[in-house]
Coordinates of C-alpha atoms and ligand atoms in Angstrom, one line a residue:
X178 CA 60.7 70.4 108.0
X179 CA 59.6 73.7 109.5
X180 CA 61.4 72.3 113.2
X181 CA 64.8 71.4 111.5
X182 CA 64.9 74.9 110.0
X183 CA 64.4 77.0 113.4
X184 CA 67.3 74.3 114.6
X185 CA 69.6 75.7 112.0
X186 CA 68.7 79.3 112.6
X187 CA 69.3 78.2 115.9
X188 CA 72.8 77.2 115.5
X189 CA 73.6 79.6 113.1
X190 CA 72.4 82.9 115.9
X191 CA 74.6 80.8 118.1
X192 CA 77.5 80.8 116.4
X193 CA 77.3 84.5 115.8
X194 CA 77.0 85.3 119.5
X195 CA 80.1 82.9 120.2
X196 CA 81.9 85.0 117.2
X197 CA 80.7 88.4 119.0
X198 CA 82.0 87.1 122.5
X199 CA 85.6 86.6 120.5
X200 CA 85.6 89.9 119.0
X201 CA 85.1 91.7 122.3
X202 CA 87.8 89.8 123.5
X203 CA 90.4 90.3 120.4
X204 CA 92.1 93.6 119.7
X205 CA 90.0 96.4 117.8
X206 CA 92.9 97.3 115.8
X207 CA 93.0 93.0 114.3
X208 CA 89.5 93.1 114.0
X209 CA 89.5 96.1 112.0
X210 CA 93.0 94.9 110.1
X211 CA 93.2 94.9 106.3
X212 CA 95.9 91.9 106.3
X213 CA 98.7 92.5 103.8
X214 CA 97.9 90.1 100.5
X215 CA 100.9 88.1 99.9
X216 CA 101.2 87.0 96.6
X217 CA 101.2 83.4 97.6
X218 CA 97.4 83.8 99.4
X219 CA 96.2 85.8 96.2
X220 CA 97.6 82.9 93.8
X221 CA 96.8 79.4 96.1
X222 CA 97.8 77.5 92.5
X223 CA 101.7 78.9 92.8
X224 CA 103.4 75.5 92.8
X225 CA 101.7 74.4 89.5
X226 CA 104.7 73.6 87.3
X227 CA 103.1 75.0 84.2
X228 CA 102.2 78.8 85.9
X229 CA 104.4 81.3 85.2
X230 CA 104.8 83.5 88.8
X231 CA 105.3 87.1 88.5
X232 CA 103.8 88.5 91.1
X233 CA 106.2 88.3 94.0
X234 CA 109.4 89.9 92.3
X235 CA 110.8 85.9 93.3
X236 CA 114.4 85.3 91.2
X237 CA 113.4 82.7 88.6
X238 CA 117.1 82.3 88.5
X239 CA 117.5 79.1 90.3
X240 CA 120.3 77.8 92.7
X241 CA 120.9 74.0 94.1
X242 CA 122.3 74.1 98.4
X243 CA 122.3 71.3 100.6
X244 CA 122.5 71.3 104.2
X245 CA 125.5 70.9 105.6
X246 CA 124.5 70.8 108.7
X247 CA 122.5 67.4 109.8
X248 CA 121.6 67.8 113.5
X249 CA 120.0 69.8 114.9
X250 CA 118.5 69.2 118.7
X251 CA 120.3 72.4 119.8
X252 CA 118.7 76.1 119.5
X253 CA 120.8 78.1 117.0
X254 CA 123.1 80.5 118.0
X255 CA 121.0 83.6 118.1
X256 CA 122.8 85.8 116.0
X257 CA 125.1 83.6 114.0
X258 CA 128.6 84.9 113.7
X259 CA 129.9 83.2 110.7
X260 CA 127.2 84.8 108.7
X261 CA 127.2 88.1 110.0
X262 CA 131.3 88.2 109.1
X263 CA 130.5 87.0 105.6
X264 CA 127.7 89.9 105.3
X265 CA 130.0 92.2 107.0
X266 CA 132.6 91.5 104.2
X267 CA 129.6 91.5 101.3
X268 CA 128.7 95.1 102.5
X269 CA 131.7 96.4 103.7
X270 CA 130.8 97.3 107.1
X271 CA 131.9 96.6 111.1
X272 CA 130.3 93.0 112.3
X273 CA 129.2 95.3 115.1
X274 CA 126.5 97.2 112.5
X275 CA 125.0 94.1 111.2
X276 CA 121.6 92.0 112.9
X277 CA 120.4 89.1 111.2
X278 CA 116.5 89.0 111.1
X279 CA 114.0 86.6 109.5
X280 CA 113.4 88.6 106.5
X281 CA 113.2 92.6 106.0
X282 CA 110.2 91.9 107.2
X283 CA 111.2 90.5 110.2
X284 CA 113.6 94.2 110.4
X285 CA 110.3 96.3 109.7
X286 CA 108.3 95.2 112.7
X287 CA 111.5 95.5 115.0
X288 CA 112.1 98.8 114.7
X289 CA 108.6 99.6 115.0
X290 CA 108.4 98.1 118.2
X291 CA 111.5 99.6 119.3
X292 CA 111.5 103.0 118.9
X293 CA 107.5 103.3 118.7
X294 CA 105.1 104.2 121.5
X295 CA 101.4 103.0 120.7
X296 CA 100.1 106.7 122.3
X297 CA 101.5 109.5 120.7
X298 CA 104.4 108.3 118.4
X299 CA 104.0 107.7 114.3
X300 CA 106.0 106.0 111.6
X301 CA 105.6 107.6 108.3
X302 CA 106.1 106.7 105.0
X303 CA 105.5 107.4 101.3
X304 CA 102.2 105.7 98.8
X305 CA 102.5 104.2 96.3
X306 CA 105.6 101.5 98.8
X307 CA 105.7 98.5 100.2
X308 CA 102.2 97.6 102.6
X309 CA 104.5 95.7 105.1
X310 CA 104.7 99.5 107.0
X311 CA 101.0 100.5 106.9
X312 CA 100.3 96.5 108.1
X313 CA 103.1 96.7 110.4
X314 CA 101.9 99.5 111.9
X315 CA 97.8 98.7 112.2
X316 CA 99.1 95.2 113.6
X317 CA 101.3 96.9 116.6
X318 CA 98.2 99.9 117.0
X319 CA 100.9 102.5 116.2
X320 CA 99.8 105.6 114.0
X321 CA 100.7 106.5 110.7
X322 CA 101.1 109.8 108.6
X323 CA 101.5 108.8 104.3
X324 CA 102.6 111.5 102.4
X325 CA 102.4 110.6 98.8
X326 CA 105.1 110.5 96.4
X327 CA 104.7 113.2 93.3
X328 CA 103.0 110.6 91.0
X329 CA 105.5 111.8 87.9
X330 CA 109.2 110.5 88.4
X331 CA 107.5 109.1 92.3
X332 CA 110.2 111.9 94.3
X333 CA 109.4 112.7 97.9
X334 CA 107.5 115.4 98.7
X335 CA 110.4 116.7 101.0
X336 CA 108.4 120.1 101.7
X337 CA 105.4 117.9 102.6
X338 CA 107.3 115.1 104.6
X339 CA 108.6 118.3 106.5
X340 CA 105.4 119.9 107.7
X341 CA 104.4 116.3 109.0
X342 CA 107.2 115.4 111.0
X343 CA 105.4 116.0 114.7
X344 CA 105.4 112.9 116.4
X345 CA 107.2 110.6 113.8
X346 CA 110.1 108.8 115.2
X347 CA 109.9 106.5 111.5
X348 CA 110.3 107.4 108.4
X349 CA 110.6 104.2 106.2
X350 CA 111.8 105.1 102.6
X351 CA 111.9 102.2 100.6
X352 CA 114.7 102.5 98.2
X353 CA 114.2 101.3 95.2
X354 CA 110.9 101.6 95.7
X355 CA 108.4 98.9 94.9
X356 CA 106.1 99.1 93.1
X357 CA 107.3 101.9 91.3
X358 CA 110.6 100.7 90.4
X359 CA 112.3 103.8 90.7
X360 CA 115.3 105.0 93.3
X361 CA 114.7 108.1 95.0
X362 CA 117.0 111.4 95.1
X363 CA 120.2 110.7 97.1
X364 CA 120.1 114.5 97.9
X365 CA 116.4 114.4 99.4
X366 CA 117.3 111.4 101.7
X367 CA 120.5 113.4 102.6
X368 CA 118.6 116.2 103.6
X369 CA 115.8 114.5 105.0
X370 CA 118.9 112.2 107.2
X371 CA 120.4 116.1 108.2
X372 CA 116.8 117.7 108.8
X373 CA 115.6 114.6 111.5
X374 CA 119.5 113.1 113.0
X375 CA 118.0 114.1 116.8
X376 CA 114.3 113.2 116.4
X377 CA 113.3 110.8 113.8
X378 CA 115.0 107.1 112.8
X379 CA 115.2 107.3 109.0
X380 CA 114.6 103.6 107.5
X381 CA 115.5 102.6 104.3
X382 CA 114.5 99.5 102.8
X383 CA 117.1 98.2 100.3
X384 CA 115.3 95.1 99.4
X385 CA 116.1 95.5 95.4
X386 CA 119.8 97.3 96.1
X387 CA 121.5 94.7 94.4
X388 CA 119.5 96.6 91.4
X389 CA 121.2 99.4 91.4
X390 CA 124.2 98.9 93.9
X391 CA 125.1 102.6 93.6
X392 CA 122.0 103.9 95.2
X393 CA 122.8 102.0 98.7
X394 CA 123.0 104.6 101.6
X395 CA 125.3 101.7 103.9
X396 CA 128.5 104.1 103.2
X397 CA 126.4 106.8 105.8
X398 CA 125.8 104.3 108.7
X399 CA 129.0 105.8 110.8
X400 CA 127.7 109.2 109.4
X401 CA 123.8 109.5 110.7
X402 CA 123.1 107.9 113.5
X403 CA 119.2 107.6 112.7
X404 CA 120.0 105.7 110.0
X405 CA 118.9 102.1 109.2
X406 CA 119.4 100.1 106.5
X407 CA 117.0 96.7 105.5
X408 CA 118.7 94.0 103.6
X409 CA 117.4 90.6 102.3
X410 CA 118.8 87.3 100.7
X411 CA 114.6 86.9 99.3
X412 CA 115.3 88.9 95.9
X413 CA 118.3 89.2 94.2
X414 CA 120.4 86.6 95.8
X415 CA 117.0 83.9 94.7
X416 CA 116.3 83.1 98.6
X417 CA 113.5 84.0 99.8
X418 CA 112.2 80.6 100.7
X419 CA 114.8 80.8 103.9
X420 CA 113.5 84.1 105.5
X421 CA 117.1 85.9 106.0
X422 CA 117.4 89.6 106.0
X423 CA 119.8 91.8 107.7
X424 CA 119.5 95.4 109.7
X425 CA 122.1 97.6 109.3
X426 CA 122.9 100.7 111.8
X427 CA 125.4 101.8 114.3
X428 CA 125.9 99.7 117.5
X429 CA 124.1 101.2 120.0
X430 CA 121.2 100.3 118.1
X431 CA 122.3 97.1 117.2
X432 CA 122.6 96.7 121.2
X433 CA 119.3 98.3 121.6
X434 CA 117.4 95.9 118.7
X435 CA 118.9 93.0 120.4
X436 CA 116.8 93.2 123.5
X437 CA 113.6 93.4 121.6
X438 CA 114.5 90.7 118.6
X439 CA 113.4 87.4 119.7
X440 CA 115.8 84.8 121.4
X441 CA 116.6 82.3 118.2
X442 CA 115.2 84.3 115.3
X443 CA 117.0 82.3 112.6
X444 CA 116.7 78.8 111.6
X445 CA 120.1 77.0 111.7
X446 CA 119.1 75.4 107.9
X447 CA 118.2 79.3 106.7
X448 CA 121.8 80.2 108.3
X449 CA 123.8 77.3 106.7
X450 CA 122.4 78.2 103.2
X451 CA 122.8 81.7 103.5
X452 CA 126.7 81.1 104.3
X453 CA 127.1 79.2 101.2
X454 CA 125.4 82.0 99.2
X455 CA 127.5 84.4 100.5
X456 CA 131.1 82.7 99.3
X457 CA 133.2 84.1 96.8
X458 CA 131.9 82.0 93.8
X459 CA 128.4 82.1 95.1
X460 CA 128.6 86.4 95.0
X461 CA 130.2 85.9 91.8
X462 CA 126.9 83.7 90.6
X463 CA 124.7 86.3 92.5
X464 CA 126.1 89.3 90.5
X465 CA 125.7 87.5 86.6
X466 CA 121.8 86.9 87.4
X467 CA 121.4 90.0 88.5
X468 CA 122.9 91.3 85.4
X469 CA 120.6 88.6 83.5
X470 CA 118.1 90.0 84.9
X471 CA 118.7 93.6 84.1
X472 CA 119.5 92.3 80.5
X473 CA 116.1 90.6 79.9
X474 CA 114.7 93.3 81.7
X475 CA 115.9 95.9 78.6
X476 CA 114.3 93.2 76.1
X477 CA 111.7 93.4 77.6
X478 CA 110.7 96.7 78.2
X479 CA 111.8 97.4 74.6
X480 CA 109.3 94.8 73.4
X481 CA 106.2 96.0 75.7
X482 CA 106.3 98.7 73.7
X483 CA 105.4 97.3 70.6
X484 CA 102.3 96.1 72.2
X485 CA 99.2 98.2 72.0
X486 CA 97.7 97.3 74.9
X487 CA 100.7 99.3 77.1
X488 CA 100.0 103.0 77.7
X489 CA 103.3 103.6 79.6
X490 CA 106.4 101.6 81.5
X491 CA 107.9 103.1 84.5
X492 CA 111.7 103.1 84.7
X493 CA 112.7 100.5 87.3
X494 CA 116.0 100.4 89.1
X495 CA 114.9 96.6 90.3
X496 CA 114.0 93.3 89.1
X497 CA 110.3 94.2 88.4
X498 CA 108.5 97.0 86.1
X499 CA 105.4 98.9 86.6
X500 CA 103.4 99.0 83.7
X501 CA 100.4 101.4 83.2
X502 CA 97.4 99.5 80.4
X503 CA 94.4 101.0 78.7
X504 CA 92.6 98.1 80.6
X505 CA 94.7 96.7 83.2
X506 CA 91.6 94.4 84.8
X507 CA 91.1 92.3 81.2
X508 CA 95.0 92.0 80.8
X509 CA 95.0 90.7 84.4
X510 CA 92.2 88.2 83.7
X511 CA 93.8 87.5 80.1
X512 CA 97.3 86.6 81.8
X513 CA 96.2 85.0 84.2
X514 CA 94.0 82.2 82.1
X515 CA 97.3 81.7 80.2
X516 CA 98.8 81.0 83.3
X517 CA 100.6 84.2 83.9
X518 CA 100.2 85.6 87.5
X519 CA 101.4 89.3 87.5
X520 CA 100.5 91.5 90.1
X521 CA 97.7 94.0 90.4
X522 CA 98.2 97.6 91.6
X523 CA 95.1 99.1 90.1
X524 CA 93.5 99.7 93.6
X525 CA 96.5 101.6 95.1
X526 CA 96.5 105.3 94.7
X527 CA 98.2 106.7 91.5
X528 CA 98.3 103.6 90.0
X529 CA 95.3 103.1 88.4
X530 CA 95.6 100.5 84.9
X531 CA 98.8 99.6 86.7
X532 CA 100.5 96.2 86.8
X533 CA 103.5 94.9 88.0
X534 CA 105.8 92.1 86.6
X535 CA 108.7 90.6 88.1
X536 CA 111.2 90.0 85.3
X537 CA 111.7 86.2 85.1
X538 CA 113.8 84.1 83.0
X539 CA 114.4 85.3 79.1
X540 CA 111.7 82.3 78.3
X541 CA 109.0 83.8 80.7
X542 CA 109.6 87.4 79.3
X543 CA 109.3 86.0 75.8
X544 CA 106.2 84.2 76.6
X545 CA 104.6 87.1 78.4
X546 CA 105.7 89.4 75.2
X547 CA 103.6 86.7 72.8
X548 CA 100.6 86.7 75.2
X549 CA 100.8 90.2 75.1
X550 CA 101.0 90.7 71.7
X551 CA 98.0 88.6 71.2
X552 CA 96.1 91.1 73.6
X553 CA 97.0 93.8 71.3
Ligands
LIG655 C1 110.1 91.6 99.4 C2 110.2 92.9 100.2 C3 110.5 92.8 101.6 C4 110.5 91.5 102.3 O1 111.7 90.9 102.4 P1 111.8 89.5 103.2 O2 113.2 89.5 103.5 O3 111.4 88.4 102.3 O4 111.0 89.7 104.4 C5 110.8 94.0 102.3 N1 110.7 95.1 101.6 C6 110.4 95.2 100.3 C7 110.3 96.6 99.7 C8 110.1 94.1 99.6 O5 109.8 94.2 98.3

């Protein structure tokens, strides 16, 4: 007994020391990453038929595509021209301002590593947003500067942002702003586009701009040239299972991008569907479930707050809401045994007793309202 147990301590002190060796080898920055928590890792159970997925601001509007395509032994073209004259159309803009990327994620990343040094540069951005720039940034060992957003109606803190700017050559300003909801000033990001056009690339993230089409800054591109804009098919036009955003910006730093982007980026099945979502009738679809969504999005707000459980609901410009609890942690817990996955914010700053929900279909709001109700 007593010689199998030194074995396993054995074993055990060895495996350690192999795991030590490995760490001096990988990069200090990985080891010390906090990985961003996607809301498929946090939820393994997400293709269960019966679960009701809030928690990744996903359309629950769903569309049918087949390939047209059917061979595929080639590499794709690397920035397929088709799609970027459909996207040109959709957003009214030069081919010559448009890169496809895998994602806005994909877009993120390669303007870090574009305009970024790891020495002395910084990207900064503005908590409570999006992870993917703090994660970005600890992955690529670049620094970063947050200056929080007034925790009221979540403006900039323009005064703030402009002390700070030593060093930043990003400022990503994700607009709407998840998970918030909200859109910010027009007249901050105009000043802030005026106050940085010669040192500072200002990124905006319009992930949700089909929202609150209004808000989008694409009409500036030929105006700033530190401007970038992030686009995606993942939210409102219900894709986001073929990784296909789009950069936005003039065309020296399209040019520029290009020769950091890598050689085949998109799928040729990702670029045959996201052609056929972006025909006529398919934009036409896009547009009434995005209204649906707005529409079940009034319900129901209006209906949260009948429930006694909800302290406060943010006003959202997207296709989620933000809503503050009395006890967020038991409503989680509560939800989440009825097989509703929403998304915890509680540990982010300013948001403590906060939740966010996507806004699903009218039957997923209604059953969220009743589970709710019965929390009351
Ligand atoms: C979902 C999301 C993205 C990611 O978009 P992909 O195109 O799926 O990579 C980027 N930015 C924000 C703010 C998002 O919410």
């Amino acid at each position: 007994m007593r010689k199998k147990y030194i074995n396993k301590n054995n074993i055990h002190q060895e495996k350690n020391k192999k795991i030590d060796n490995i760490n001096k080898i990988i990069k200090k920055n990985i080891i010390n990453l906090i990985p961003y928590k996607s809301a498929r890792l946090l939820y393994k159970d997400n293709d269960n038929k019966n679960l009701i997925a809030l928690n990744a601001n996903e359309s629950s509007i769903i569309s049918y595509f087949s390939l047209n395509k059917k061979i595929f032994n080639k590499y794709p073209e690397p920035q397929p021209k088709k799609l970027i004259v459909l996207y040109s159309k959709y957003v009214n803009l030069n081919v010559k301002n448009i890169l496809v990327t895998r994602g806005a994620d994909e877009g993120i990343d390669l303007v870090m590593r574009t305009f970024c040094n790891q020495k002395n540069d910084k990207i900064l951005f503005c908590p409570p947003t999006y992870d993917m720039y703090r994660v970005t940034a600890q992955i690529l060992d670049i620094k970063y500067i947050t200056i929080n957003s007034n925790n009221i109606n979540w403006e900039l803190n323009l005064n703030k942002i402009k002390e700070n700017l030593n060093n930043v050559k990003i400022i990503y300003i994700c607009n709407p702003n998840n998970p918030t909801g909200n859109y910010i000033n027009k007249n901050i990001i105009i000043e802030l586009l005026e106050l940085t056009k010669n040192t500072t690339m200002i990124v905006i993230d319009e992930a949700y701009i089909e929202f609150c089409i209004d808000q989008t800054f694409t009409y500036l591109i030929n105006k700033y040239h530190n401007l970038i804009i992030l686009r995606t098919l993942s939210k409102a036009f219900a894709l986001a299972g073929i990784r296909c955003g789009f950069l936005l910006t003039n065309e020296y730093i399209i040019n520029t991008l290009l020769k950091v982007i890598a050689p085949y980026p998109i799928s040729e099945p990702s670029t045959d569907i996201a052609i056929q979502a972006l025909n006529l009738k398919n934009l036409i679809i896009m547009k009434n479930n995005v209204q649906t969504i707005i529409n079940n999005k009034k319900w129901l707000v209006k209906n949260l707050y009948n429930c006694r459980c909800v302290k406060y609901i943010f006003n959202s410009s997207t296709n989620f809401i933000l809503v503050k609890f009395y006890n967020s942690d038991y409503i989680f817990k509560k939800l989440n045994k009825k097989k509703i996955i929403i998304r915890n914010q509680n540990n982010q700053k300013n948001l403590n007793n906060c939740l966010r929900i996507t806004i699903g279909t009218i039957f997923e709001c209604k059953k969220l309202f009743f589970e709710l109700q019965q929390l009351s």
